[in-house]
Amino acid sequence: MAENSILTSTTGRTSLADSSIFDSKVTEISKENLLIESTSYVEEEMPQIETRVILVQEAGKQEELIKALKTIKIMEVPVIKIKESCPGKSDGKLIKSVINMDIKVGFVKMESVEEFEGLDSPEFENVFVVTDFQDSVFNDLYKADCRVIGPPIVLNCSQKGEPLPFSCRPLYCTSMMNLVLCFTGFRKKEELVRLVTLVHHMGGVIRKDFNSKVTHLVANCTQGEKFRVAVSLGTPIMKPEWIYKAWERRNEQDFCAAVDDFRNEFKVPPFQDCILSFLGFSDEEKTNMEEMTEMQGGKYLPLGDERCTHLVVEENIVKDLPFEPSKKLYVVKQEWFWGSIQMDARAGETMYLYEKANTPELKKSVSMLSLNTPNSNRKRRRLKETLAQLSRETDVSPFPPRKRPSAEHSLSIGSLLDISNTPESSINYGDTPKSCTKSSKNSTPVPSKQSARWQVAKELYQTESNYVNILATIIQLFQVPLEEEGQRGGRILAPEEIKTIFGSIPDIFDVHTKIKDDLEDLIVNWDDSKSIGDIFLKYSKDLVKTYPPFVNFFEMSKETIIKCEKQKPRFHAFLKINQAKPECGRQSLVELLIRPVQRLPSVALLLNDLKKHTADENPDKSTLEKAIGSLKEVMMHINEDKRKTEAQKQIFDVVYEVDGCPANLLSSHRSLIQRVETISLGEHPCDRGEQVTLFLFSDCLEIARKRHKVIGTFRSPHGQTRPPASLKHIHLMPLSQIKKVLDIRETEDCHNAFALLVRPPTEQANVLLSFQMTSDELPKENWLKMLCRHVANTICKADAENLIYTADPESFEVNTKDMDSTLSRASRAIKKTSKKVTRAFSFSKTPKRALRRALMTSHGSVEGRSPSSNDKHVMSRLSSTSSLAGIPSPSLVSLPSFFERRSHTLSRSTTHLI
């Protein structure tokens, strides 16, 4: 294999593909083991030398490079001394140390190789700055064993205030600094030499053998021992293109080849070089798996094609293969497929090979296991006890029986793939509540006389125990693995997404574990006088704290799961693997997460049933009534909190929908009451015919118009793209400014119209806003009553009916005639166009004199002829437009200024209304 071969470069120098062996001067010692000598000690042992920087050809012409070089005052200098290995022996060992020395001599420019002979002197430590590591000058300097760096090194040191670094090889940039690479699968020596050279030029280190210090494996195939070890250790496996693309960006400052966004583009996909076929899956699932195969770099062919490398089998359905597979075909379970996607690397096939149920190999392994397993009698006895316990339990359990702890913690097939199933992770789940691993009593003592009250209490305990098991499954099987650090292939979900999905599930689990333990003690030591209601009263406050945060955001949790499953293949594979486990009972994560939403109503029903079977003289009867009341209060609190949460979400939706919406609209005491679509019938708050949306809140009215042109989109910090705002903010009006609500009578020229008589605080007169409702979903009468009721609540008046006044449309010059006609629409379009032209002239930076000159030239004025009347008119119009620059934009004018002209006209009509 080429990965074990010695490489010979074009310069004739022997070069191993291992940076720990090759060095042009001395045997290389890794940088952390360098012997750092003090300057004073070196002065005693070594002759004085001068440091110097030489700019070669194009490097001496770059002003930015010269400017950066003037700010660098120190460089690293290698020092060599001879240390005797043993007394009496003449041979010694070269040891390298690095010291910092001042750069006292200014930089020198070199145009040709001939000048190098005059510059090469043992009295100087020369550093050559070369812009091109491919030309002949660089090759000559490299052959002469000179110290060569690239311009990015100089710029980077100047930016960070660091000394020029020492490197035993030419160093162009630091894109791969601190990266340790290993190669596998390369058969062409020239290609491997080229890649190794580029890595060295970018500051990387090469290792011939793969070990734990290797940060990246560059693979040209998906076979071999190095590849398998890298998968098991979670080391990123990269394509060769990663190195080439990093070299193309060598001149970019602060670029690092190990950044996730760049590195992930060149990772070897899980199914590279794989051709898959599928057996035993439904058409829908098969189509999904074929799409996932292509997304993960593989190909798929029909069943039985000889070119296939893998046959993925649904082991729960397929009992026998329809053909005899060839020796080169891997027949694997579906867990291999989803596990490879989850790890973002091709899993080892030998752990997931499909075997027939009656194969001699399987029978032999079973018989050997039974013969070699110690304490078989004890296991049989435990099995009998388990079966006896199952026969006594009712059918209320939603899941199959859970495995005993010893079986859960054992290392099963696929445990190397599923990091949540290792013995260590099974025993210690990090932040998992301790009660997750607490064992409960497996048997419930049965009284000699099973009373109806005991039967209901037993059902309450069993359902509570099942519920706690479900919560433990959610935490152990889903939440904890997703939160674990060091996941293979990186994090499956972001921490924010995990928090959104699981919310307060651990807190709910802790509370119900305590409730279950108390119920268990009560059932074990049963007595009819024992109080069950006290248990729920004891934890009622905890239930109030833990349930609302989860129940209120359950829909958001559900939407996040669905979105992530569609957008993130690794999360989809993670769900496929874990939802297929028996602990989930064939239920999805969403179906499991809905259990907390259903649990409290279920407990309330059981407590009601328990109260019915409790005698009146039993003290627990009154306690149960209090417990039921406390649960109802918890559920009422949840509903109220959910209503407030939804109300706040509606306000946020308004803020996102309305461009320029004031930030003070967001308030905890405010809620959205109604949204009404209207058309403006007057000149205020916007032009007649404009589409206006009214948002009625509990204490204010937001007025917004439809945007004429929607540009751009909004992107949240988490990357979620929102649609662009479709409305433009006009005014946020407190309801206390509304003095009267006018119900305009229906006439032939006026339909579905109303008006608001308002008095802004800065105005002395009243202002009229008139609208026409465009939707028939909400009757005008209901809308006006709703508006008046909230106005009355705001100004603390009980007579909301007195705020409504019925008026004739002629009295206030209100009509809806021709609002939808073609002529009216054309008129509004002309008005909008004229406004845009006005704004264009207003913000033009062209001087007035230049505009006049251009206009005179365009009209072709004859020499000696005086301007005509038309010219004078145009000139006067032009001069008037230049004064528009001082007029503020209509979108920035406050609402009171809109109403100044109209206030005088309406003062006479509205005097009798106040």
mmCIF file of C-alpha atoms in Angstrom, residues 648-798:
data_model
loop_
_atom_site.group_PDB
_atom_site.id
_atom_site.type_symbol
_atom_site.label_atom_id
_atom_site.label_comp_id
_atom_site.label_asym_id
_atom_site.label_seq_id
_atom_site.Cartn_x
_atom_site.Cartn_y
_atom_site.Cartn_z
ATOM 1 C CA GLN A 648 -48.084 36.717 23.361
ATOM 2 C CA LYS A 649 -47.295 34.639 20.293
ATOM 3 C CA GLN A 650 -50.041 36.482 18.380
ATOM 4 C CA ILE A 651 -48.493 39.824 19.321
ATOM 5 C CA PHE A 652 -45.088 38.618 18.106
ATOM 6 C CA ASP A 653 -46.728 37.566 14.840
ATOM 7 C CA VAL A 654 -48.116 41.103 14.451
ATOM 8 C CA VAL A 655 -44.673 42.602 15.113
ATOM 9 C CA TYR A 656 -43.135 40.358 12.442
ATOM 10 C CA GLU A 657 -45.937 41.093 9.960
ATOM 11 C CA VAL A 658 -45.934 44.887 10.355
ATOM 12 C CA ASP A 659 -42.793 46.648 9.190
ATOM 13 C CA GLY A 660 -41.761 49.396 11.602
ATOM 14 C CA CYS A 661 -44.080 48.244 14.364
ATOM 15 C CA PRO A 662 -43.192 50.006 17.657
ATOM 16 C CA ALA A 663 -41.357 47.895 20.172
ATOM 17 C CA ASN A 664 -43.623 49.084 23.010
ATOM 18 C CA LEU A 665 -46.441 47.047 21.481
ATOM 19 C CA LEU A 666 -44.899 44.047 23.242
ATOM 20 C CA SER A 667 -46.337 44.016 26.746
ATOM 21 C CA SER A 668 -47.238 41.220 29.159
ATOM 22 C CA HIS A 669 -50.630 42.774 30.035
ATOM 23 C CA ARG A 670 -51.673 43.284 26.400
ATOM 24 C CA SER A 671 -53.494 40.780 24.222
ATOM 25 C CA LEU A 672 -54.738 40.740 20.633
ATOM 26 C CA ILE A 673 -58.545 40.882 20.443
ATOM 27 C CA GLN A 674 -59.438 41.127 16.750
ATOM 28 C CA ARG A 675 -58.002 41.755 13.315
ATOM 29 C CA VAL A 676 -60.118 43.607 10.740
ATOM 30 C CA GLU A 677 -59.348 44.188 7.059
ATOM 31 C CA THR A 678 -60.606 47.545 5.772
ATOM 32 C CA ILE A 679 -60.201 50.194 3.051
ATOM 33 C CA SER A 680 -59.505 53.808 3.896
ATOM 34 C CA LEU A 681 -62.359 56.124 2.824
ATOM 35 C CA GLY A 682 -60.662 59.423 3.595
ATOM 36 C CA GLU A 683 -57.265 61.015 3.233
ATOM 37 C CA HIS A 684 -56.254 59.905 6.722
ATOM 38 C CA PRO A 685 -54.573 57.893 8.110
ATOM 39 C CA CYS A 686 -53.538 57.103 4.509
ATOM 40 C CA ASP A 687 -54.782 57.786 1.001
ATOM 41 C CA ARG A 688 -58.326 56.934 -0.001
ATOM 42 C CA GLY A 689 -58.570 53.423 -1.376
ATOM 43 C CA GLU A 690 -55.522 52.089 0.507
ATOM 44 C CA GLN A 691 -55.926 48.668 2.123
ATOM 45 C CA VAL A 692 -55.701 49.153 5.886
ATOM 46 C CA THR A 693 -55.491 46.474 8.573
ATOM 47 C CA LEU A 694 -56.720 47.300 12.076
ATOM 48 C CA PHE A 695 -55.352 45.264 14.985
ATOM 49 C CA LEU A 696 -57.508 45.724 18.070
ATOM 50 C CA PHE A 697 -55.603 45.054 21.292
ATOM 51 C CA SER A 698 -56.950 45.209 24.827
ATOM 52 C CA ASP A 699 -55.811 48.821 25.248
ATOM 53 C CA CYS A 700 -54.711 50.135 21.841
ATOM 54 C CA LEU A 701 -55.349 50.029 18.103
ATOM 55 C CA GLU A 702 -52.542 49.337 15.635
ATOM 56 C CA ILE A 703 -53.184 50.839 12.176
ATOM 57 C CA ALA A 704 -51.142 49.438 9.282
ATOM 58 C CA ARG A 705 -51.428 49.628 5.506
ATOM 59 C CA LYS A 706 -50.512 47.097 2.874
ATOM 60 C CA ARG A 707 -46.969 47.498 1.581
ATOM 61 C CA HIS A 708 -46.722 48.473 -2.063
ATOM 62 C CA LYS A 709 -43.578 46.406 -2.587
ATOM 63 C CA VAL A 710 -42.209 43.621 -0.406
ATOM 64 C CA ILE A 711 -38.418 43.195 -0.433
ATOM 65 C CA GLY A 712 -36.233 40.681 1.384
ATOM 66 C CA THR A 713 -36.870 38.162 4.086
ATOM 67 C CA PHE A 714 -36.309 38.025 7.817
ATOM 68 C CA ARG A 715 -33.886 35.476 9.227
ATOM 69 C CA SER A 716 -33.994 34.693 12.927
ATOM 70 C CA PRO A 717 -30.808 34.019 14.969
ATOM 71 C CA HIS A 718 -31.463 30.255 14.678
ATOM 72 C CA GLY A 719 -31.579 30.397 10.906
ATOM 73 C CA GLN A 720 -35.362 30.177 10.496
ATOM 74 C CA THR A 721 -36.496 32.262 7.535
ATOM 75 C CA ARG A 722 -39.694 34.219 8.012
ATOM 76 C CA PRO A 723 -41.794 35.674 5.189
ATOM 77 C CA PRO A 724 -41.189 39.394 4.584
ATOM 78 C CA ALA A 725 -43.418 41.899 6.368
ATOM 79 C CA SER A 726 -46.546 42.476 4.270
ATOM 80 C CA LEU A 727 -47.798 45.553 6.171
ATOM 81 C CA LYS A 728 -46.371 48.984 6.920
ATOM 82 C CA HIS A 729 -46.897 50.642 10.299
ATOM 83 C CA ILE A 730 -48.911 53.906 10.316
ATOM 84 C CA HIS A 731 -49.897 54.594 13.908
ATOM 85 C CA LEU A 732 -50.331 52.903 17.276
ATOM 86 C CA MET A 733 -53.324 54.620 18.882
ATOM 87 C CA PRO A 734 -54.328 54.229 22.555
ATOM 88 C CA LEU A 735 -58.036 53.419 22.851
ATOM 89 C CA SER A 736 -58.436 56.352 25.209
ATOM 90 C CA GLN A 737 -58.047 58.709 22.207
ATOM 91 C CA ILE A 738 -61.247 57.338 20.586
ATOM 92 C CA LYS A 739 -64.084 59.655 21.618
ATOM 93 C CA LYS A 740 -66.888 58.247 19.446
ATOM 94 C CA VAL A 741 -67.470 55.238 17.187
ATOM 95 C CA LEU A 742 -69.673 56.174 14.219
ATOM 96 C CA ASP A 743 -71.885 53.525 12.647
ATOM 97 C CA ILE A 744 -72.474 54.875 9.125
ATOM 98 C CA ARG A 745 -75.936 54.030 7.842
ATOM 99 C CA GLU A 746 -76.251 51.768 4.829
ATOM 100 C CA THR A 747 -77.154 53.653 1.617
ATOM 101 C CA GLU A 748 -76.805 53.088 -2.077
ATOM 102 C CA ASP A 749 -73.475 54.913 -2.119
ATOM 103 C CA CYS A 750 -72.210 53.741 1.256
ATOM 104 C CA HIS A 751 -71.913 50.129 2.336
ATOM 105 C CA ASN A 752 -70.313 48.489 5.407
ATOM 106 C CA ALA A 753 -68.650 51.749 6.516
ATOM 107 C CA PHE A 754 -67.757 53.098 9.945
ATOM 108 C CA ALA A 755 -65.683 55.916 11.345
ATOM 109 C CA LEU A 756 -63.699 56.747 14.448
ATOM 110 C CA LEU A 757 -63.719 60.188 15.990
ATOM 111 C CA VAL A 758 -60.359 60.603 17.704
ATOM 112 C CA ARG A 759 -58.557 63.421 19.482
ATOM 113 C CA PRO A 760 -54.777 63.106 19.571
ATOM 114 C CA PRO A 761 -53.195 64.638 22.690
ATOM 115 C CA THR A 762 -51.352 67.290 20.644
ATOM 116 C CA GLU A 763 -54.468 68.485 18.812
ATOM 117 C CA GLN A 764 -57.257 70.844 19.930
ATOM 118 C CA ALA A 765 -59.866 69.586 17.455
ATOM 119 C CA ASN A 766 -61.282 66.166 16.635
ATOM 120 C CA VAL A 767 -60.087 64.048 13.700
ATOM 121 C CA LEU A 768 -62.198 61.617 11.701
ATOM 122 C CA LEU A 769 -60.935 58.253 10.415
ATOM 123 C CA SER A 770 -63.333 56.462 8.084
ATOM 124 C CA PHE A 771 -63.093 52.873 6.831
ATOM 125 C CA GLN A 772 -65.009 50.257 4.876
ATOM 126 C CA MET A 773 -64.904 46.644 6.073
ATOM 127 C CA THR A 774 -63.931 44.262 3.278
ATOM 128 C CA SER A 775 -64.734 40.929 4.935
ATOM 129 C CA ASP A 776 -68.152 39.563 5.827
ATOM 130 C CA GLU A 777 -66.810 37.035 8.350
ATOM 131 C CA LEU A 778 -67.248 39.520 11.196
ATOM 132 C CA PRO A 779 -70.500 41.565 11.051
ATOM 133 C CA LYS A 780 -69.967 45.302 11.371
ATOM 134 C CA GLU A 781 -72.321 45.507 14.345
ATOM 135 C CA ASN A 782 -70.341 42.921 16.317
ATOM 136 C CA TRP A 783 -67.067 44.615 15.486
ATOM 137 C CA LEU A 784 -68.248 48.033 16.639
ATOM 138 C CA LYS A 785 -69.665 46.639 19.903
ATOM 139 C CA MET A 786 -66.395 44.814 20.558
ATOM 140 C CA LEU A 787 -64.406 47.990 19.901
ATOM 141 C CA CYS A 788 -66.640 50.102 22.169
ATOM 142 C CA ARG A 789 -66.460 47.565 24.975
ATOM 143 C CA HIS A 790 -62.658 47.703 25.069
ATOM 144 C CA VAL A 791 -62.637 51.489 24.749
ATOM 145 C CA ALA A 792 -64.983 51.683 27.752
ATOM 146 C CA ASN A 793 -62.749 49.298 29.724
ATOM 147 C CA THR A 794 -59.738 51.456 28.956
ATOM 148 C CA ILE A 795 -61.350 54.717 30.104
ATOM 149 C CA CYS A 796 -63.097 52.972 33.022
ATOM 150 C CA LYS A 797 -66.694 53.579 31.901
ATOM 151 C CA ALA A 798 -69.554 51.127 32.166
#
